[in-house]
């Protein structure tokens, strides 16, 4: 039977010590963080800027995608104004986003690593993004409910044309 070296990072049963995360889990958490920050940055950045790049329509919310692209530019702007006026919806500014990233960097360097603290930060970012998407969807639906059947039919035609083009 092999003796356990007390200076070894492994326990006698060969597993990592309690309270330490394996490299795979750390990479998974970091990847999840990067994806959350990317999504939040896209949504919040497009809302803050109120425009997209080049000839592309501005993003209204992450889940609207091609639905927003089929709207007239004036309708997209009206929906964006509606989203910006949603009570309690305050997009993070650059300084606030930077502080959030600095917090995450600090958590990643801390020993012992605190997965619960990182999870709380990611959850807050996800919830903020979900509020933006929800507000965008509600404004989009309200817009379509306010126009007549002929306008909704024209919108459906543009959407079907785009779907056929993408095939």
Backbone as JSON Lines, residues from 0, in Angstrom:
{"i":0,"aa":"X","n":[0.84,-1.17,0.0],"ca":[0.0,0.0,0.0],"c":[0.89,1.25,0.0]}
{"i":1,"aa":"X","n":[0.55,2.18,-0.88],"ca":[1.36,3.39,-1.01],"c":[1.05,4.35,0.12]}
{"i":2,"aa":"X","n":[2.08,5.03,0.58],"ca":[1.9,6.02,1.63],"c":[1.54,7.34,1.0]}
{"i":3,"aa":"X","n":[0.75,8.14,1.69],"ca":[0.32,9.44,1.2],"c":[1.32,10.51,1.64]}
{"i":4,"aa":"X","n":[1.79,11.28,0.69],"ca":[2.7,12.39,0.98],"c":[1.87,13.58,1.41]}
{"i":5,"aa":"X","n":[2.01,14.1,2.64],"ca":[1.18,15.22,3.1],"c":[1.4,16.49,2.3]}
{"i":6,"aa":"X","n":[2.52,16.63,1.58],"ca":[2.76,17.82,0.76],"c":[2.17,17.69,-0.64]}
{"i":7,"aa":"X","n":[1.63,16.52,-0.97],"ca":[1.06,16.29,-2.29],"c":[-0.27,17.02,-2.41]}
{"i":8,"aa":"X","n":[-0.57,17.58,-3.63],"ca":[-1.85,18.27,-3.81],"c":[-3.03,17.3,-3.9]}
{"i":9,"aa":"X","n":[-2.76,16.0,-3.97],"ca":[-3.85,15.04,-4.03],"c":[-4.11,14.44,-2.66]}
{"i":10,"aa":"X","n":[-5.36,14.0,-2.49],"ca":[-5.7,13.3,-1.26],"c":[-5.24,11.85,-1.39]}
{"i":11,"aa":"X","n":[-5.31,11.1,-0.31],"ca":[-4.87,9.71,-0.32],"c":[-5.64,8.88,-1.34]}
{"i":12,"aa":"X","n":[-6.91,9.24,-1.62],"ca":[-7.71,8.47,-2.58],"c":[-7.48,8.91,-4.02]}
{"i":13,"aa":"X","n":[-6.52,9.84,-4.27],"ca":[-6.16,10.24,-5.63],"c":[-6.96,11.41,-6.18]}
{"i":14,"aa":"X","n":[-7.94,11.91,-5.44],"ca":[-8.76,13.03,-5.93],"c":[-8.15,14.35,-5.46]}
{"i":15,"aa":"X","n":[-8.55,15.43,-6.15],"ca":[-8.08,16.77,-5.77],"c":[-8.66,17.13,-4.42]}
{"i":16,"aa":"X","n":[-7.95,17.97,-3.66],"ca":[-8.46,18.37,-2.35],"c":[-9.8,19.11,-2.47]}
{"i":17,"aa":"X","n":[-10.6,19.0,-1.43],"ca":[-11.89,19.68,-1.4],"c":[-11.68,21.18,-1.49]}
{"i":18,"aa":"X","n":[-12.61,21.88,-2.15],"ca":[-12.5,23.33,-2.26],"c":[-11.7,23.79,-3.47]}
{"i":19,"aa":"X","n":[-11.15,22.88,-4.21],"ca":[-10.38,23.23,-5.41],"c":[-11.14,22.7,-6.62]}
{"i":20,"aa":"X","n":[-11.16,23.49,-7.66],"ca":[-11.82,23.07,-8.89],"c":[-10.77,22.56,-9.87]}
{"i":21,"aa":"X","n":[-11.14,21.55,-10.61],"ca":[-10.25,21.04,-11.64],"c":[-10.11,22.04,-12.78]}
{"i":22,"aa":"X","n":[-9.1,21.84,-13.59],"ca":[-8.84,22.72,-14.71],"c":[-10.03,22.75,-15.67]}
{"i":23,"aa":"X","n":[-10.63,21.6,-15.93],"ca":[-11.76,21.53,-16.85],"c":[-12.93,22.38,-16.38]}
{"i":24,"aa":"X","n":[-13.24,22.32,-15.1],"ca":[-14.35,23.1,-14.56],"c":[-14.01,24.59,-14.58]}
{"i":25,"aa":"X","n":[-12.78,24.92,-14.29],"ca":[-12.37,26.34,-14.36],"c":[-12.51,26.87,-15.79]}
{"i":26,"aa":"X","n":[-12.07,26.08,-16.77],"ca":[-12.2,26.49,-18.17],"c":[-13.66,26.62,-18.57]}
{"i":27,"aa":"X","n":[-14.5,25.71,-18.11],"ca":[-15.92,25.78,-18.39],"c":[-16.53,27.04,-17.79]}
{"i":28,"aa":"X","n":[-16.2,27.36,-16.57],"ca":[-16.71,28.57,-15.93],"c":[-16.21,29.82,-16.66]}
{"i":29,"aa":"X","n":[-14.95,29.82,-17.05],"ca":[-14.4,30.98,-17.76],"c":[-15.08,31.12,-19.12]}
{"i":30,"aa":"X","n":[-15.31,30.02,-19.82],"ca":[-16.0,30.06,-21.11],"c":[-17.42,30.58,-20.96]}
{"i":31,"aa":"X","n":[-18.1,30.13,-19.91],"ca":[-19.45,30.6,-19.64],"c":[-19.45,32.1,-19.37]}
{"i":32,"aa":"X","n":[-18.49,32.56,-18.61],"ca":[-18.37,33.98,-18.33],"c":[-18.15,34.77,-19.62]}
{"i":33,"aa":"X","n":[-17.25,34.28,-20.45],"ca":[-16.95,34.99,-21.7],"c":[-18.2,35.08,-22.58]}
{"i":34,"aa":"X","n":[-18.95,33.99,-22.66],"ca":[-20.17,33.99,-23.47],"c":[-21.2,34.95,-22.9]}
{"i":35,"aa":"X","n":[-21.39,34.93,-21.59],"ca":[-22.34,35.85,-20.96],"c":[-21.95,37.31,-21.21]}
{"i":36,"aa":"X","n":[-20.67,37.61,-21.08],"ca":[-20.21,38.98,-21.3],"c":[-20.38,39.39,-22.76]}
{"i":37,"aa":"X","n":[-20.16,38.46,-23.67],"ca":[-20.35,38.76,-25.09],"c":[-21.8,39.09,-25.38]}
{"i":38,"aa":"X","n":[-22.72,38.26,-24.9],"ca":[-24.15,38.49,-25.13],"c":[-24.59,39.79,-24.48]}
{"i":39,"aa":"X","n":[-24.21,39.99,-23.23],"ca":[-24.6,41.23,-22.54],"c":[-24.01,42.45,-23.24]}
{"i":40,"aa":"X","n":[-22.77,42.36,-23.7],"ca":[-22.15,43.48,-24.39],"c":[-22.85,43.82,-25.69]}
{"i":41,"aa":"X","n":[-23.27,42.79,-26.44],"ca":[-23.99,43.02,-27.69],"c":[-25.31,43.71,-27.43]}
{"i":42,"aa":"X","n":[-26.07,43.17,-26.49],"ca":[-27.41,43.72,-26.21],"c":[-27.3,45.13,-25.64]}
{"i":43,"aa":"X","n":[-26.49,45.28,-24.62],"ca":[-26.39,46.58,-23.95],"c":[-25.73,47.61,-24.87]}
{"i":44,"aa":"X","n":[-24.72,47.21,-25.6],"ca":[-24.05,48.13,-26.51],"c":[-24.98,48.62,-27.6]}
{"i":45,"aa":"X","n":[-25.78,47.73,-28.16],"ca":[-26.69,48.15,-29.22],"c":[-27.78,49.06,-28.67]}
{"i":46,"aa":"X","n":[-28.22,48.79,-27.46],"ca":[-29.23,49.66,-26.85],"c":[-28.65,51.04,-26.54]}
{"i":47,"aa":"X","n":[-27.44,51.04,-26.02],"ca":[-26.83,52.32,-25.65],"c":[-26.53,53.17,-26.89]}
{"i":48,"aa":"X","n":[-26.08,52.51,-27.95],"ca":[-25.73,53.24,-29.16],"c":[-26.96,53.59,-29.99]}
{"i":49,"aa":"X","n":[-27.97,52.71,-29.94],"ca":[-29.18,52.96,-30.7],"c":[-29.0,52.78,-32.19]}
{"i":50,"aa":"X","n":[-27.93,52.06,-32.57],"ca":[-27.7,51.85,-34.0],"c":[-26.82,50.62,-34.18]}
{"i":51,"aa":"X","n":[-26.81,50.12,-35.38],"ca":[-25.96,49.0,-35.74],"c":[-24.81,49.51,-36.58]}
{"i":52,"aa":"X","n":[-24.04,48.61,-37.12],"ca":[-22.93,49.02,-37.95],"c":[-23.3,48.98,-39.43]}
{"i":53,"aa":"X","n":[-22.86,49.92,-40.2],"ca":[-23.07,49.93,-41.64],"c":[-24.54,49.98,-42.01]}
{"i":54,"aa":"X","n":[-24.89,49.12,-42.97],"ca":[-26.27,49.09,-43.46],"c":[-27.14,48.15,-42.65]}
{"i":55,"aa":"X","n":[-26.56,47.45,-41.72],"ca":[-27.35,46.52,-40.93],"c":[-28.27,47.28,-39.99]}
{"i":56,"aa":"X","n":[-29.44,46.71,-39.74],"ca":[-30.34,47.36,-38.79],"c":[-29.79,47.22,-37.38]}
{"i":57,"aa":"X","n":[-30.16,48.13,-36.48],"ca":[-29.68,48.01,-35.11],"c":[-30.28,46.78,-34.45]}
{"i":58,"aa":"X","n":[-29.54,46.21,-33.54],"ca":[-30.06,45.07,-32.79],"c":[-31.02,45.6,-31.74]}
{"i":59,"aa":"X","n":[-32.16,44.94,-31.64],"ca":[-33.16,45.38,-30.68],"c":[-33.08,44.52,-29.43]}
{"i":60,"aa":"X","n":[-32.78,43.32,-29.58],"ca":[-32.66,42.4,-28.48],"c":[-32.1,41.12,-29.05]}
{"i":61,"aa":"X","n":[-31.39,40.4,-28.27],"ca":[-30.68,39.24,-28.77],"c":[-31.62,38.23,-29.42]}
{"i":62,"aa":"X","n":[-32.83,38.04,-28.91],"ca":[-33.72,37.02,-29.46],"c":[-34.55,37.49,-30.64]}
{"i":63,"aa":"X","n":[-34.55,38.75,-31.02],"ca":[-35.39,39.21,-32.13],"c":[-34.73,38.98,-33.48]}
{"i":64,"aa":"X","n":[-33.43,39.04,-33.55],"ca":[-32.66,38.75,-34.75],"c":[-33.32,39.18,-36.05]}
{"i":65,"aa":"X","n":[-33.66,38.2,-36.94],"ca":[-34.21,38.54,-38.24],"c":[-35.58,39.22,-38.15]}
{"i":66,"aa":"X","n":[-36.27,39.05,-37.04],"ca":[-37.55,39.73,-36.89],"c":[-37.35,41.24,-36.87]}
{"i":67,"aa":"X","n":[-36.33,41.69,-36.19],"ca":[-36.04,43.12,-36.15],"c":[-35.55,43.62,-37.49]}
{"i":68,"aa":"X","n":[-34.8,42.79,-38.2],"ca":[-34.25,43.19,-39.5],"c":[-35.36,43.44,-40.52]}
{"i":69,"aa":"X","n":[-36.51,42.82,-40.36],"ca":[-37.6,42.97,-41.32],"c":[-38.44,44.22,-41.07]}
{"i":70,"aa":"X","n":[-38.22,44.87,-39.95],"ca":[-38.97,46.09,-39.64],"c":[-38.43,47.27,-40.45]}
{"i":71,"aa":"X","n":[-39.29,48.23,-40.7],"ca":[-38.84,49.49,-41.3],"c":[-37.93,50.18,-40.29]}
{"i":72,"aa":"X","n":[-36.93,50.95,-40.78],"ca":[-36.03,51.64,-39.85],"c":[-36.75,52.52,-38.83]}
{"i":73,"aa":"X","n":[-37.8,53.2,-39.25],"ca":[-38.54,54.05,-38.31],"c":[-39.2,53.21,-37.21]}
{"i":74,"aa":"X","n":[-39.7,52.04,-37.58],"ca":[-40.32,51.15,-36.58],"c":[-39.27,50.61,-35.61]}
{"i":75,"aa":"X","n":[-38.09,50.26,-36.13],"ca":[-37.01,49.79,-35.25],"c":[-36.64,50.87,-34.25]}
{"i":76,"aa":"X","n":[-36.51,52.11,-34.74],"ca":[-36.16,53.2,-33.83],"c":[-37.24,53.4,-32.77]}
{"i":77,"aa":"X","n":[-38.49,53.29,-33.16],"ca":[-39.58,53.45,-32.19],"c":[-39.53,52.35,-31.13]}
{"i":78,"aa":"X","n":[-39.25,51.14,-31.55],"ca":[-39.16,50.03,-30.59],"c":[-37.97,50.23,-29.66]}
{"i":79,"aa":"X","n":[-36.83,50.68,-30.2],"ca":[-35.66,50.96,-29.37],"c":[-35.97,52.04,-28.33]}
{"i":80,"aa":"X","n":[-36.68,53.1,-28.77],"ca":[-37.06,54.15,-27.81],"c":[-37.92,53.56,-26.7]}
{"i":81,"aa":"X","n":[-38.84,52.7,-27.07],"ca":[-39.72,52.05,-26.08],"c":[-38.9,51.22,-25.09]}
{"i":82,"aa":"X","n":[-37.94,50.47,-25.6],"ca":[-37.11,49.63,-24.73],"c":[-36.3,50.51,-23.77]}
{"i":83,"aa":"X","n":[-35.72,51.59,-24.29],"ca":[-34.91,52.48,-23.44],"c":[-35.74,53.14,-22.34]}
{"i":84,"aa":"X","n":[-37.05,53.3,-22.58],"ca":[-37.91,53.94,-21.6],"c":[-38.52,52.96,-20.6]}
{"i":85,"aa":"X","n":[-38.15,51.69,-20.7],"ca":[-38.66,50.68,-19.79],"c":[-38.18,50.97,-18.37]}
{"i":86,"aa":"X","n":[-39.11,51.11,-17.42],"ca":[-38.69,51.39,-16.04],"c":[-37.79,50.28,-15.49]}
{"i":87,"aa":"X","n":[-36.75,50.68,-14.8],"ca":[-35.84,49.73,-14.15],"c":[-34.82,49.11,-15.07]}
{"i":88,"aa":"X","n":[-34.83,49.5,-16.34],"ca":[-33.89,48.94,-17.3],"c":[-32.8,49.97,-17.55]}
{"i":89,"aa":"X","n":[-31.65,49.75,-16.93],"ca":[-30.54,50.69,-17.1],"c":[-29.34,49.92,-17.62]}
{"i":90,"aa":"X","n":[-29.03,50.07,-18.91],"ca":[-27.85,49.38,-19.44],"c":[-26.58,49.81,-18.71]}
{"i":91,"aa":"X","n":[-25.69,48.87,-18.55],"ca":[-24.41,49.16,-17.9],"c":[-23.56,50.01,-18.82]}
{"i":92,"aa":"X","n":[-22.93,51.02,-18.26],"ca":[-22.01,51.85,-19.02],"c":[-20.65,51.19,-19.08]}
{"i":93,"aa":"X","n":[-19.73,51.75,-19.86],"ca":[-18.4,51.16,-20.0],"c":[-17.67,51.01,-18.66]}
{"i":94,"aa":"X","n":[-17.79,52.01,-17.8],"ca":[-17.09,51.94,-16.5],"c":[-17.66,50.8,-15.65]}
{"i":95,"aa":"X","n":[-18.98,50.65,-15.69],"ca":[-19.62,49.59,-14.9],"c":[-19.24,48.21,-15.46]}
{"i":96,"aa":"X","n":[-19.2,48.07,-16.79],"ca":[-18.8,46.79,-17.39],"c":[-17.35,46.47,-17.03]}
{"i":97,"aa":"X","n":[-16.49,47.5,-17.04],"ca":[-15.08,47.28,-16.69],"c":[-14.94,46.83,-15.24]}
{"i":98,"aa":"X","n":[-15.69,47.47,-14.33],"ca":[-15.64,47.06,-12.92],"c":[-16.09,45.6,-12.77]}
{"i":99,"aa":"X","n":[-17.11,45.21,-13.52],"ca":[-17.57,43.82,-13.47],"c":[-16.5,42.85,-13.92]}
{"i":100,"aa":"X","n":[-15.8,43.19,-15.0],"ca":[-14.72,42.33,-15.49],"c":[-13.56,42.29,-14.5]}
{"i":101,"aa":"X","n":[-13.26,43.42,-13.87],"ca":[-12.2,43.44,-12.85],"c":[-12.58,42.56,-11.66]}
{"i":102,"aa":"X","n":[-13.86,42.58,-11.29],"ca":[-14.33,41.71,-10.21],"c":[-14.11,40.25,-10.57]}
{"i":103,"aa":"X","n":[-14.47,39.9,-11.79],"ca":[-14.32,38.51,-12.23],"c":[-12.85,38.13,-12.23]}
{"i":104,"aa":"X","n":[-11.99,38.99,-12.75],"ca":[-10.56,38.7,-12.75],"c":[-10.05,38.46,-11.33]}
{"i":105,"aa":"X","n":[-10.51,39.28,-10.4],"ca":[-10.12,39.09,-9.0],"c":[-10.58,37.75,-8.46]}
{"i":106,"aa":"X","n":[-11.81,37.36,-8.8],"ca":[-12.33,36.07,-8.35],"c":[-11.54,34.91,-8.94]}
{"i":107,"aa":"X","n":[-11.14,35.05,-10.2],"ca":[-10.39,33.96,-10.85],"c":[-9.01,33.78,-10.23]}
{"i":108,"aa":"X","n":[-8.44,34.86,-9.7],"ca":[-7.11,34.77,-9.09],"c":[-7.16,34.38,-7.61]}
{"i":109,"aa":"X","n":[-8.29,34.55,-6.98],"ca":[-8.4,34.32,-5.53],"c":[-8.19,32.86,-5.17]}
{"i":110,"aa":"X","n":[-7.54,32.65,-4.07],"ca":[-7.38,31.31,-3.49],"c":[-7.87,31.37,-2.06]}
{"i":111,"aa":"X","n":[-8.79,30.58,-1.67],"ca":[-9.42,29.57,-2.5],"c":[-10.41,30.22,-3.47]}
{"i":112,"aa":"X","n":[-10.59,29.57,-4.62],"ca":[-11.53,30.03,-5.63],"c":[-12.95,29.91,-5.09]}
{"i":113,"aa":"X","n":[-13.77,30.94,-5.32],"ca":[-15.14,30.96,-4.81],"c":[-16.13,30.85,-5.97]}
{"i":114,"aa":"X","n":[-16.51,29.62,-6.35],"ca":[-17.42,29.45,-7.48],"c":[-18.78,30.11,-7.24]}
{"i":115,"aa":"X","n":[-19.21,30.17,-6.0],"ca":[-20.52,30.78,-5.69],"c":[-20.51,32.28,-5.99]}
{"i":116,"aa":"X","n":[-19.41,32.96,-5.7],"ca":[-19.32,34.39,-5.98],"c":[-19.32,34.63,-7.5]}
{"i":117,"aa":"X","n":[-18.59,33.8,-8.25],"ca":[-18.59,33.92,-9.7],"c":[-19.98,33.63,-10.26]}
{"i":118,"aa":"X","n":[-20.62,32.62,-9.74],"ca":[-21.98,32.28,-10.19],"c":[-22.94,33.44,-9.94]}
{"i":119,"aa":"X","n":[-22.78,34.13,-8.83],"ca":[-23.66,35.26,-8.51],"c":[-23.46,36.4,-9.52]}
{"i":120,"aa":"X","n":[-22.22,36.68,-9.88],"ca":[-21.95,37.73,-10.87],"c":[-22.54,37.35,-12.22]}
{"i":121,"aa":"X","n":[-22.32,36.1,-12.65],"ca":[-22.85,35.66,-13.93],"c":[-24.37,35.67,-13.93]}
{"i":122,"aa":"X","n":[-24.97,35.28,-12.82],"ca":[-26.43,35.29,-12.73],"c":[-26.98,36.71,-12.86]}
{"i":123,"aa":"X","n":[-26.31,37.67,-12.23],"ca":[-26.75,39.06,-12.32],"c":[-26.65,39.56,-13.76]}
{"i":124,"aa":"X","n":[-25.58,39.2,-14.45],"ca":[-25.42,39.6,-15.85],"c":[-26.49,38.96,-16.73]}
{"i":125,"aa":"X","n":[-26.76,37.69,-16.49],"ca":[-27.78,36.98,-17.26],"c":[-29.15,37.61,-17.03]}
{"i":126,"aa":"X","n":[-29.46,37.91,-15.79],"ca":[-30.76,38.52,-15.47],"c":[-30.91,39.89,-16.12]}
{"i":127,"aa":"X","n":[-29.83,40.68,-16.15],"ca":[-29.88,41.99,-16.81],"c":[-30.14,41.81,-18.3]}
{"i":128,"aa":"X","n":[-29.46,40.87,-18.92],"ca":[-29.68,40.59,-20.34],"c":[-31.09,40.1,-20.62]}
{"i":129,"aa":"X","n":[-31.61,39.25,-19.73],"ca":[-32.97,38.75,-19.9],"c":[-34.0,39.88,-19.79]}
{"i":130,"aa":"X","n":[-33.74,40.85,-18.92],"ca":[-34.66,41.99,-18.81],"c":[-34.69,42.81,-20.1]}
{"i":131,"aa":"X","n":[-33.51,42.98,-20.7],"ca":[-33.43,43.72,-21.96],"c":[-34.19,42.96,-23.06]}
{"i":132,"aa":"X","n":[-33.94,41.66,-23.17],"ca":[-34.61,40.86,-24.19],"c":[-36.12,40.88,-23.98]}
{"i":133,"aa":"X","n":[-36.55,40.74,-22.75],"ca":[-37.98,40.75,-22.44],"c":[-38.61,42.08,-22.83]}
{"i":134,"aa":"X","n":[-37.95,43.18,-22.5],"ca":[-38.48,44.5,-22.85],"c":[-38.55,44.66,-24.37]}
{"i":135,"aa":"X","n":[-37.54,44.17,-25.09],"ca":[-37.53,44.27,-26.55],"c":[-38.67,43.45,-27.15]}
{"i":136,"aa":"X","n":[-38.88,42.26,-26.63],"ca":[-39.96,41.41,-27.15],"c":[-41.32,42.04,-26.87]}
{"i":137,"aa":"X","n":[-41.5,42.58,-25.69],"ca":[-42.78,43.22,-25.36],"c":[-43.04,44.42,-26.27]}
{"i":138,"aa":"X","n":[-42.02,45.24,-26.52],"ca":[-42.19,46.41,-27.38],"c":[-42.47,45.98,-28.82]}
{"i":139,"aa":"X","n":[-41.83,44.92,-29.27],"ca":[-42.04,44.39,-30.62],"c":[-43.49,43.91,-30.77]}
{"i":140,"aa":"X","n":[-43.97,43.15,-29.81],"ca":[-45.35,42.64,-29.86],"c":[-46.34,43.79,-29.8]}
{"i":141,"aa":"X","n":[-46.09,44.77,-28.95],"ca":[-46.99,45.93,-28.85],"c":[-47.03,46.67,-30.18]}
{"i":142,"aa":"X","n":[-45.89,46.81,-30.82],"ca":[-45.85,47.48,-32.13],"c":[-46.72,46.74,-33.13]}
{"i":143,"aa":"X","n":[-46.55,45.41,-33.22],"ca":[-47.33,44.63,-34.18],"c":[-48.82,44.64,-33.85]}
{"i":144,"aa":"X","n":[-49.15,44.71,-32.58],"ca":[-50.56,44.77,-32.19],"c":[-51.18,46.11,-32.56]}
{"i":145,"aa":"X","n":[-50.36,47.15,-32.67],"ca":[-50.87,48.5,-32.95],"c":[-51.07,48.77,-34.44]}
{"i":146,"aa":"X","n":[-50.42,47.99,-35.3],"ca":[-50.57,48.22,-36.74],"c":[-51.73,47.38,-37.27]}
{"i":147,"aa":"X","n":[-52.18,47.73,-38.44],"ca":[-53.31,47.02,-39.04],"c":[-52.9,45.71,-39.68]}
{"i":148,"aa":"X","n":[-53.9,44.93,-40.09],"ca":[-53.63,43.63,-40.73],"c":[-52.79,43.75,-42.0]}
{"i":149,"aa":"X","n":[-53.0,44.81,-42.79],"ca":[-52.25,44.97,-44.03],"c":[-50.76,45.16,-43.73]}
{"i":150,"aa":"X","n":[-50.43,45.96,-42.71],"ca":[-49.02,46.17,-42.34],"c":[-48.41,44.88,-41.81]}
{"i":151,"aa":"X","n":[-49.14,44.13,-40.99],"ca":[-48.62,42.85,-40.49],"c":[-48.39,41.88,-41.66]}
{"i":152,"aa":"X","n":[-49.29,41.9,-42.67],"ca":[-49.13,41.02,-43.83],"c":[-47.88,41.41,-44.62]}
{"i":153,"aa":"X","n":[-47.61,42.71,-44.78],"ca":[-46.4,43.16,-45.48],"c":[-45.16,42.72,-44.7]}
{"i":154,"aa":"X","n":[-45.25,42.81,-43.39],"ca":[-44.13,42.37,-42.55],"c":[-43.92,40.87,-42.73]}
{"i":155,"aa":"X","n":[-44.99,40.09,-42.74],"ca":[-44.88,38.64,-42.94],"c":[-44.28,38.33,-44.31]}
{"i":156,"aa":"X","n":[-44.68,39.11,-45.33],"ca":[-44.12,38.91,-46.67],"c":[-42.61,39.12,-46.66]}
{"i":157,"aa":"X","n":[-42.15,40.21,-46.02],"ca":[-40.71,40.49,-45.96],"c":[-39.98,39.37,-45.21]}
{"i":158,"aa":"X","n":[-40.59,38.88,-44.15],"ca":[-39.98,37.8,-43.37],"c":[-39.88,36.52,-44.2]}
{"i":159,"aa":"X","n":[-40.95,36.17,-44.9],"ca":[-40.93,34.97,-45.73],"c":[-39.93,35.1,-46.87]}
{"i":160,"aa":"X","n":[-39.81,36.28,-47.47],"ca":[-38.83,36.51,-48.52],"c":[-37.41,36.31,-47.98]}
{"i":161,"aa":"X","n":[-37.15,36.83,-46.8],"ca":[-35.84,36.66,-46.18],"c":[-35.57,35.19,-45.86]}
{"i":162,"aa":"X","n":[-36.56,34.48,-45.37],"ca":[-36.39,33.05,-45.08],"c":[-36.06,32.27,-46.34]}
{"i":163,"aa":"X","n":[-36.76,32.59,-47.44],"ca":[-36.5,31.9,-48.72],"c":[-35.1,32.24,-49.21]}
{"i":164,"aa":"X","n":[-34.67,33.47,-49.05],"ca":[-33.33,33.87,-49.47],"c":[-32.25,33.12,-48.69]}
{"i":165,"aa":"X","n":[-32.5,32.87,-47.42],"ca":[-31.5,32.19,-46.58],"c":[-31.41,30.7,-46.87]}
{"i":166,"aa":"X","n":[-32.44,30.13,-47.48],"ca":[-32.39,28.7,-47.83],"c":[-31.39,28.54,-48.93]}
